[in-house]
Amino acid sequence: MSAHIYLSQFLLQVLLIVLSAQGVCAIDGQRHVDKDVGVIVPDQIRNQTTPSSWNDQLRDASSHRLLPADGTQSSAGKKCLPFFPYSFGGLDEMSVVDSVALLQSTGHAGIAVRAGNDADRKRLAQYYDVSQAQGDKFTVFATFMSHKFKNEGTSIGNHKATINAMAGREGVLWIYFRDDDGKISPTDLEKMVRKIVRYAKKKGVSVALYPHVNNIYDNALDGIKLVEKIDRINFGIVLNLNHELLAGKFSELAQTVERIKHKLFGVNISGSKWPLDNSSTSAMIRSSILALKDNEFDMEMFLSLIKNNGYSGPIGFLNHKLEDPNDYLPDNMKIWNDLCSKVQLYEAD
């Protein structure tokens, strides 16, 4: 580990000791194990191809060859859109202090933090304390949680607990809904989501529907219908590249971004084989969540689609099941900076 990372860790340790002495937080190095299993991929993706007409349509829509003929454009004084991973992918095996030190040493702007239970929220509080102490040097861009109706019914008590933890802080709450038994009606789901959004509004928290494969909404084109029906200023949608690909929505990416842009609260990417590996369900999922250095998908095209449709917010990186953040994070940031330069994904002046 470099001297720079050691120095970052030392400074964060000092900071958090002071905060702890003031009753603000305590770092316990808690370990979290990802328990999400049993993902099912729609049948249509198994026969996925990449017809040239689809590629041509997307390229026309993205018009991502925006640079001068020599491929150059000055980026002097410009800052790339914030780029951040989720709190798993090996970061959950580290203390908050070590994970923040690693993220900062590799140039990442912050994190999205799991917040589905009390243990998660305890760790979230530690990330918030670091964010508060460091100002704009580190940000909790989002929290995320799954709601499984089989286990929780239509209760929103867990959501309220996370919203309470976020009140007065930064970040958007991402939620995905899973109904393995198929017993929840659209009306029941809408009523429940309305309650969550209404409560979040009272607490000053924004909420976003998070389309996720094998959940009630597995793609953004379907999810935006609920968002628009509920029609609240603090309720939007997240666009997840890998879940769109797993849902078989590659050919509709341009239509999707255009359709949801007015309610787009977040965008997440990950490296992907292309076409996806359809030899098995597990292989297909693994092939959609890779480090950027292993990516085969036309990421410039996708990022240009969101830029040309007005998105200028932070970009998340889905690192689910990736193992060594010391390996993938430095390479990711180098590739992100290159993509930022090519697509001109800079923060507004």
CSV table of C-alpha atoms in Angstrom, one decimal:
chain,number,residue,atom,x,y,z
A,1,MET,CA,0.0,0.0,0.0
A,2,SER,CA,1.4,3.4,-0.9
A,3,ALA,CA,2.5,6.1,1.6
A,4,HIS,CA,-0.3,8.3,0.3
A,5,ILE,CA,-3.0,5.7,1.3
A,6,TYR,CA,-1.3,5.2,4.7
A,7,LEU,CA,-1.3,9.0,5.2
A,8,SER,CA,-5.0,9.2,4.2
A,9,GLN,CA,-5.9,6.4,6.7
A,10,PHE,CA,-3.9,8.0,9.5
A,11,LEU,CA,-5.7,11.4,9.0
A,12,LEU,CA,-9.1,9.7,8.8
A,13,GLN,CA,-8.4,7.7,12.0
A,14,VAL,CA,-7.5,10.9,13.8
A,15,LEU,CA,-10.6,12.6,12.5
A,16,LEU,CA,-12.9,9.8,13.5
A,17,ILE,CA,-11.4,9.4,16.9
A,18,VAL,CA,-12.1,13.0,17.6
A,19,LEU,CA,-15.7,12.6,16.3
A,20,SER,CA,-16.2,9.5,18.4
A,21,ALA,CA,-15.0,11.3,21.5
A,22,GLN,CA,-17.7,13.8,20.8
A,23,GLY,CA,-20.3,11.1,20.6
A,24,VAL,CA,-20.6,11.4,16.8
A,25,CYS,CA,-19.6,8.0,15.6
A,26,ALA,CA,-17.6,4.8,16.4
A,27,ILE,CA,-15.7,2.8,13.8
A,28,ASP,CA,-16.0,-0.9,14.4
A,29,GLY,CA,-14.8,-2.4,11.2
A,30,GLN,CA,-18.1,-4.3,10.9
A,31,ARG,CA,-18.2,-6.9,8.1
A,32,HIS,CA,-21.2,-7.4,5.9
A,33,VAL,CA,-22.0,-10.3,3.7
A,34,ASP,CA,-24.0,-9.9,0.6
A,35,LYS,CA,-27.0,-12.3,0.7
A,36,ASP,CA,-28.7,-11.5,-2.6
A,37,VAL,CA,-29.2,-14.7,-4.5
A,38,GLY,CA,-31.5,-16.4,-6.9
A,39,VAL,CA,-31.5,-13.9,-9.8
A,40,ILE,CA,-33.5,-15.1,-12.8
A,41,VAL,CA,-32.8,-13.7,-16.3
A,42,PRO,CA,-35.7,-13.2,-18.8
A,43,ASP,CA,-35.8,-15.8,-21.6
A,44,GLN,CA,-35.4,-13.1,-24.3
A,45,ILE,CA,-31.9,-12.3,-23.3
A,46,ARG,CA,-30.8,-15.9,-23.9
A,47,ASN,CA,-31.1,-15.4,-27.6
A,48,GLN,CA,-29.6,-11.9,-27.5
A,49,THR,CA,-27.9,-10.7,-30.6
A,50,THR,CA,-26.5,-7.3,-31.6
A,51,PRO,CA,-28.0,-6.6,-35.0
A,52,SER,CA,-26.1,-3.9,-36.8
A,53,SER,CA,-29.4,-1.9,-37.1
A,54,TRP,CA,-29.6,-1.7,-33.3
A,55,ASN,CA,-26.1,-0.5,-33.1
A,56,ASP,CA,-26.6,2.1,-35.8
A,57,GLN,CA,-29.8,3.4,-34.2
A,58,LEU,CA,-28.0,3.9,-30.8
A,59,ARG,CA,-25.0,5.5,-32.4
A,60,ASP,CA,-27.3,7.9,-34.3
A,61,ALA,CA,-29.1,8.8,-31.1
A,62,SER,CA,-26.0,9.2,-29.0
A,63,SER,CA,-24.0,11.1,-31.6
A,64,HIS,CA,-21.1,10.5,-29.3
A,65,ARG,CA,-18.4,11.4,-31.8
A,66,LEU,CA,-18.5,15.0,-30.5
A,67,LEU,CA,-14.7,15.7,-30.6
A,68,PRO,CA,-12.9,17.6,-33.4
A,69,ALA,CA,-11.5,15.6,-36.2
A,70,ASP,CA,-8.2,15.2,-34.4
A,71,GLY,CA,-9.9,13.8,-31.3
A,72,THR,CA,-8.9,16.5,-29.0
A,73,GLN,CA,-10.6,19.1,-26.9
A,74,SER,CA,-9.3,21.2,-24.1
A,75,SER,CA,-10.4,20.1,-20.6
A,76,ALA,CA,-8.4,22.7,-18.8
A,77,GLY,CA,-10.2,23.8,-15.6
A,78,LYS,CA,-13.0,21.3,-16.1
A,79,LYS,CA,-14.0,18.6,-13.6
A,80,CYS,CA,-15.4,15.2,-14.5
A,81,LEU,CA,-18.8,14.2,-13.2
A,82,PRO,CA,-18.5,12.5,-9.8
A,83,PHE,CA,-17.8,8.7,-10.0
A,84,PHE,CA,-18.5,6.4,-7.1
A,85,PRO,CA,-18.9,2.6,-6.3
A,86,TYR,CA,-21.4,0.8,-4.1
A,87,SER,CA,-20.5,-0.2,-0.6
A,88,PHE,CA,-19.9,-3.8,-1.5
A,89,GLY,CA,-17.4,-5.4,-3.8
A,90,GLY,CA,-14.8,-5.8,-1.1
A,91,LEU,CA,-15.4,-2.4,0.5
A,92,ASP,CA,-17.8,-4.1,2.9
A,93,GLU,CA,-14.9,-6.2,4.1
A,94,MET,CA,-13.1,-3.1,5.2
A,95,SER,CA,-13.7,-0.6,8.0
A,96,VAL,CA,-15.3,2.7,6.9
A,97,VAL,CA,-12.0,4.5,7.6
A,98,ASP,CA,-10.1,2.2,5.3
A,99,SER,CA,-12.7,2.2,2.6
A,100,VAL,CA,-12.9,6.0,2.5
A,101,ALA,CA,-9.1,6.2,2.4
A,102,LEU,CA,-8.9,3.9,-0.5
A,103,LEU,CA,-11.7,5.6,-2.4
A,104,GLN,CA,-10.1,9.0,-1.9
A,105,SER,CA,-6.6,7.8,-2.8
A,106,THR,CA,-8.1,6.5,-6.1
A,107,GLY,CA,-10.0,9.7,-6.9
A,108,HIS,CA,-13.6,8.4,-6.3
A,109,ALA,CA,-16.0,11.1,-5.1
A,110,GLY,CA,-18.0,9.1,-2.6
A,111,ILE,CA,-20.1,6.0,-2.3
A,112,ALA,CA,-23.6,4.4,-2.4
A,113,VAL,CA,-24.4,2.6,0.9
A,114,ARG,CA,-26.5,-0.4,1.5
A,115,ALA,CA,-29.2,0.6,4.1
A,116,GLY,CA,-31.6,-2.3,4.4
A,117,ASN,CA,-31.3,-3.1,8.1
A,118,ASP,CA,-30.1,-1.8,11.4
A,119,ALA,CA,-26.5,-3.0,10.9
A,120,ASP,CA,-26.4,-1.3,7.5
A,121,ARG,CA,-27.7,1.9,8.9
A,122,LYS,CA,-25.1,1.9,11.6
A,123,ARG,CA,-22.4,1.7,9.0
A,124,LEU,CA,-24.3,4.4,6.9
A,125,ALA,CA,-24.1,6.7,9.9
A,126,GLN,CA,-20.3,6.3,9.9
A,127,TYR,CA,-20.1,7.2,6.3
A,128,TYR,CA,-22.3,10.2,6.9
A,129,ASP,CA,-20.0,11.4,9.7
A,130,VAL,CA,-17.0,11.3,7.4
A,131,SER,CA,-19.0,13.1,4.7
A,132,GLN,CA,-20.1,15.8,7.1
A,133,ALA,CA,-16.5,16.3,8.4
A,134,GLN,CA,-15.0,16.4,5.0
A,135,GLY,CA,-17.5,18.5,3.2
A,136,ASP,CA,-17.5,18.1,-0.6
A,137,LYS,CA,-14.4,15.9,-0.5
A,138,PHE,CA,-16.5,12.8,0.2
A,139,THR,CA,-20.2,12.3,-0.5
A,140,VAL,CA,-22.8,9.6,0.2
A,141,PHE,CA,-24.5,9.9,-3.1
A,142,ALA,CA,-27.2,7.3,-2.4
A,143,THR,CA,-28.5,4.6,-0.2
A,144,PHE,CA,-30.1,1.4,-1.5
A,145,MET,CA,-32.4,-1.3,-0.1
A,146,SER,CA,-34.4,-4.2,-1.4
A,147,HIS,CA,-38.0,-4.8,-0.3
A,148,LYS,CA,-39.0,-8.5,-0.4
A,149,PHE,CA,-42.8,-8.8,0.0
A,150,LYS,CA,-42.4,-12.5,1.0
A,151,ASN,CA,-40.6,-11.4,4.2
A,152,GLU,CA,-41.9,-7.9,4.8
A,153,GLY,CA,-45.4,-7.7,3.4
A,154,THR,CA,-46.4,-4.1,2.7
A,155,SER,CA,-44.9,-2.7,5.8
A,156,ILE,CA,-42.8,0.5,5.3
A,157,GLY,CA,-41.3,0.5,8.8
A,158,ASN,CA,-37.8,-0.5,7.4
A,159,HIS,CA,-38.0,2.3,4.8
A,160,LYS,CA,-39.0,4.8,7.5
A,161,ALA,CA,-35.9,3.8,9.5
A,162,THR,CA,-33.6,4.4,6.5
A,163,ILE,CA,-35.4,7.7,5.6
A,164,ASN,CA,-34.9,8.8,9.2
A,165,ALA,CA,-31.2,8.0,9.0
A,166,MET,CA,-31.0,10.1,5.8
A,167,ALA,CA,-33.0,13.1,7.1
A,168,GLY,CA,-30.9,16.2,6.9
A,169,ARG,CA,-28.2,14.4,5.0
A,170,GLU,CA,-27.3,14.0,1.3
A,171,GLY,CA,-28.2,11.2,-1.0
A,172,VAL,CA,-31.1,9.6,-2.8
A,173,LEU,CA,-32.8,6.4,-1.5
A,174,TRP,CA,-32.9,3.7,-4.2
A,175,ILE,CA,-35.5,1.0,-3.6
A,176,TYR,CA,-36.2,-2.2,-5.6
A,177,PHE,CA,-39.2,-4.4,-5.0
A,178,ARG,CA,-39.3,-8.2,-5.2
A,179,ASP,CA,-42.5,-10.3,-5.2
A,180,ASP,CA,-41.4,-14.0,-5.5
A,181,ASP,CA,-45.0,-15.3,-4.9
A,182,GLY,CA,-46.7,-12.9,-7.3
A,183,LYS,CA,-49.3,-12.0,-4.7
A,184,ILE,CA,-48.8,-8.2,-4.7
A,185,SER,CA,-51.2,-6.3,-7.0
A,186,PRO,CA,-50.2,-3.2,-8.8
A,187,THR,CA,-52.7,-1.3,-6.6
A,188,ASP,CA,-51.1,-2.6,-3.4
A,189,LEU,CA,-47.6,-1.7,-4.7
A,190,GLU,CA,-48.7,1.8,-5.7
A,191,LYS,CA,-50.3,2.4,-2.3
A,192,MET,CA,-47.2,1.3,-0.5
A,193,VAL,CA,-44.8,3.3,-2.7
A,194,ARG,CA,-47.0,6.4,-2.2
A,195,LYS,CA,-46.7,6.0,1.6
A,196,ILE,CA,-42.9,5.8,1.3
A,197,VAL,CA,-42.6,8.8,-0.9
A,198,ARG,CA,-45.0,10.8,1.2
A,199,TYR,CA,-43.0,10.0,4.4
A,200,ALA,CA,-39.7,10.8,2.6
A,201,LYS,CA,-41.1,14.2,1.5
A,202,LYS,CA,-41.8,15.1,5.1
A,203,LYS,CA,-38.2,14.3,6.0
A,204,GLY,CA,-36.7,16.1,3.0
A,205,VAL,CA,-35.5,12.9,1.3
A,206,SER,CA,-35.7,12.0,-2.4
A,207,VAL,CA,-36.6,8.4,-3.4
A,208,ALA,CA,-35.9,6.6,-6.7
A,209,LEU,CA,-37.3,3.4,-8.1
A,210,TYR,CA,-34.4,1.1,-8.9
A,211,PRO,CA,-35.2,-1.3,-11.7
A,212,HIS,CA,-33.5,-4.6,-11.0
A,213,VAL,CA,-33.6,-8.0,-12.8
A,214,ASN,CA,-36.0,-10.5,-11.2
A,215,ASN,CA,-37.9,-7.8,-9.4
A,216,ILE,CA,-41.3,-6.3,-10.1
A,217,TYR,CA,-39.7,-3.6,-12.3
A,218,ASP,CA,-36.7,-5.0,-14.1
A,219,ASN,CA,-36.3,-2.1,-16.6
A,220,ALA,CA,-36.7,1.6,-16.6
A,221,LEU,CA,-39.3,1.8,-19.4
A,222,ASP,CA,-41.7,-0.2,-17.2
A,223,GLY,CA,-40.7,1.6,-14.0
A,224,ILE,CA,-41.2,5.1,-15.3
A,225,LYS,CA,-45.0,4.4,-15.5
A,226,LEU,CA,-45.2,4.1,-11.8
A,227,VAL,CA,-43.0,7.1,-11.2
A,228,GLU,CA,-45.2,9.2,-13.4
A,229,LYS,CA,-48.5,7.9,-11.9
A,230,ILE,CA,-47.4,8.8,-8.4
A,231,ASP,CA,-46.0,12.1,-9.7
A,232,ARG,CA,-44.2,13.6,-6.8
A,233,ILE,CA,-41.2,15.9,-7.0
A,234,ASN,CA,-39.1,13.8,-4.7
A,235,PHE,CA,-39.7,10.5,-6.6
A,236,GLY,CA,-37.7,9.5,-9.7
A,237,ILE,CA,-36.0,6.6,-11.3
A,238,VAL,CA,-32.5,5.1,-11.6
A,239,LEU,CA,-31.0,3.9,-14.9
A,240,ASN,CA,-28.9,0.8,-14.4
A,241,LEU,CA,-27.0,-0.2,-17.5
A,242,ASN,CA,-26.5,-3.8,-16.5
A,243,HIS,CA,-30.1,-4.4,-15.5
A,244,GLU,CA,-31.3,-2.9,-18.8
A,245,LEU,CA,-29.0,-5.4,-20.7
A,246,LEU,CA,-30.1,-8.3,-18.5
A,247,ALA,CA,-33.8,-7.3,-19.2
A,248,GLY,CA,-33.1,-7.5,-22.9
A,249,LYS,CA,-33.5,-3.8,-23.4
A,250,PHE,CA,-30.3,-3.1,-25.4
A,251,SER,CA,-32.3,-2.1,-28.5
A,252,GLU,CA,-34.4,0.3,-26.6
A,253,LEU,CA,-31.6,2.2,-24.7
A,254,ALA,CA,-32.1,5.4,-26.8
A,255,GLN,CA,-35.8,5.3,-26.3
A,256,THR,CA,-35.4,4.6,-22.6
A,257,VAL,CA,-33.1,7.5,-21.9
A,258,GLU,CA,-35.4,9.9,-23.8
A,259,ARG,CA,-38.5,8.6,-22.0
A,260,ILE,CA,-37.2,8.8,-18.5
A,261,LYS,CA,-34.9,11.9,-18.6
A,262,HIS,CA,-37.3,14.2,-16.8
A,263,LYS,CA,-37.3,11.9,-13.8
A,264,LEU,CA,-33.7,10.5,-13.9
A,265,PHE,CA,-32.3,10.6,-10.4
A,266,GLY,CA,-29.3,8.5,-11.0
A,267,VAL,CA,-27.2,6.5,-13.6
A,268,ASN,CA,-25.1,3.4,-12.9
A,269,ILE,CA,-22.7,1.6,-15.1
A,270,SER,CA,-20.5,-1.5,-15.0
A,271,GLY,CA,-18.2,-3.3,-17.3
A,272,SER,CA,-19.9,-5.9,-19.5
A,273,LYS,CA,-19.1,-8.7,-21.9
A,274,TRP,CA,-20.9,-8.1,-25.2
A,275,PRO,CA,-23.0,-10.0,-26.1
A,276,LEU,CA,-23.6,-11.3,-22.6
A,277,ASP,CA,-22.6,-14.8,-21.8
A,278,ASN,CA,-25.8,-16.8,-22.2
A,279,SER,CA,-24.3,-20.2,-21.3
A,280,SER,CA,-26.1,-20.1,-18.0
A,281,THR,CA,-28.1,-17.7,-15.8
A,282,SER,CA,-25.2,-17.2,-13.4
A,283,ALA,CA,-22.7,-16.7,-16.2
A,284,MET,CA,-25.0,-14.1,-17.8
A,285,ILE,CA,-25.2,-12.1,-14.6
A,286,ARG,CA,-21.5,-12.3,-14.0
A,287,SER,CA,-20.8,-11.1,-17.5
A,288,SER,CA,-22.9,-8.0,-16.9
A,289,ILE,CA,-21.0,-6.9,-13.8
A,290,LEU,CA,-17.3,-6.5,-14.6
A,291,ALA,CA,-14.5,-4.0,-13.9
A,292,LEU,CA,-14.3,-1.4,-16.5
A,293,LYS,CA,-10.9,-2.8,-17.7
A,294,ASP,CA,-12.8,-5.9,-18.8
A,295,ASN,CA,-15.7,-4.0,-20.5
A,296,GLU,CA,-16.6,-4.9,-24.1
A,297,PHE,CA,-19.8,-2.8,-24.4
A,298,ASP,CA,-19.8,0.6,-26.1
A,299,MET,CA,-19.7,2.7,-23.0
A,300,GLU,CA,-19.0,5.9,-24.9
A,301,MET,CA,-22.2,5.4,-26.8
A,302,PHE,CA,-24.2,4.9,-23.6
A,303,LEU,CA,-22.7,7.8,-21.7
A,304,SER,CA,-23.3,10.1,-24.7
A,305,LEU,CA,-27.0,9.1,-24.7
A,306,ILE,CA,-27.4,10.3,-21.1
A,307,LYS,CA,-25.3,13.4,-21.7
A,308,ASN,CA,-27.2,14.4,-24.8
A,309,ASN,CA,-30.5,13.9,-22.9
A,310,GLY,CA,-29.4,16.4,-20.3
A,311,TYR,CA,-28.1,14.3,-17.5
A,312,SER,CA,-25.3,15.9,-15.6
A,313,GLY,CA,-25.3,14.1,-12.2
A,314,PRO,CA,-23.0,11.7,-10.6
A,315,ILE,CA,-22.3,8.3,-12.1
A,316,GLY,CA,-22.3,5.1,-10.0
A,317,PHE,CA,-20.3,2.0,-10.6
A,318,LEU,CA,-21.9,-1.4,-9.8
A,319,ASN,CA,-19.2,-3.5,-8.2
A,320,HIS,CA,-21.4,-6.3,-6.9
A,321,LYS,CA,-19.4,-9.5,-6.4
A,322,LEU,CA,-16.1,-7.9,-7.5
A,323,GLU,CA,-13.5,-9.0,-5.0
A,324,ASP,CA,-10.5,-6.7,-4.6
A,325,PRO,CA,-11.2,-3.0,-4.6
A,326,ASN,CA,-7.4,-2.4,-4.4
A,327,ASP,CA,-7.3,-4.0,-7.9
A,328,TYR,CA,-10.4,-2.7,-9.7
A,329,LEU,CA,-10.8,0.8,-8.3
A,330,PRO,CA,-7.5,2.4,-9.5
A,331,ASP,CA,-8.1,1.0,-13.0
A,332,ASN,CA,-11.7,2.1,-13.0
A,333,MET,CA,-10.8,5.7,-12.3
A,334,LYS,CA,-8.3,5.8,-15.1
A,335,ILE,CA,-10.8,4.5,-17.5
A,336,TRP,CA,-13.5,6.8,-16.2
A,337,ASN,CA,-11.3,9.8,-16.7
A,338,ASP,CA,-10.7,8.7,-20.2
A,339,LEU,CA,-14.4,8.3,-20.9
A,340,CYS,CA,-15.1,11.6,-19.3
A,341,SER,CA,-12.6,13.3,-21.6
A,342,LYS,CA,-13.9,11.6,-24.8
A,343,VAL,CA,-17.6,12.2,-24.0
A,344,GLN,CA,-17.0,15.6,-22.3
A,345,LEU,CA,-18.8,14.5,-19.2
A,346,TYR,CA,-17.8,17.6,-17.1
A,347,GLU,CA,-19.5,19.3,-14.3
A,348,ALA,CA,-21.3,22.6,-15.2
A,349,ASP,CA,-19.1,25.7,-14.8
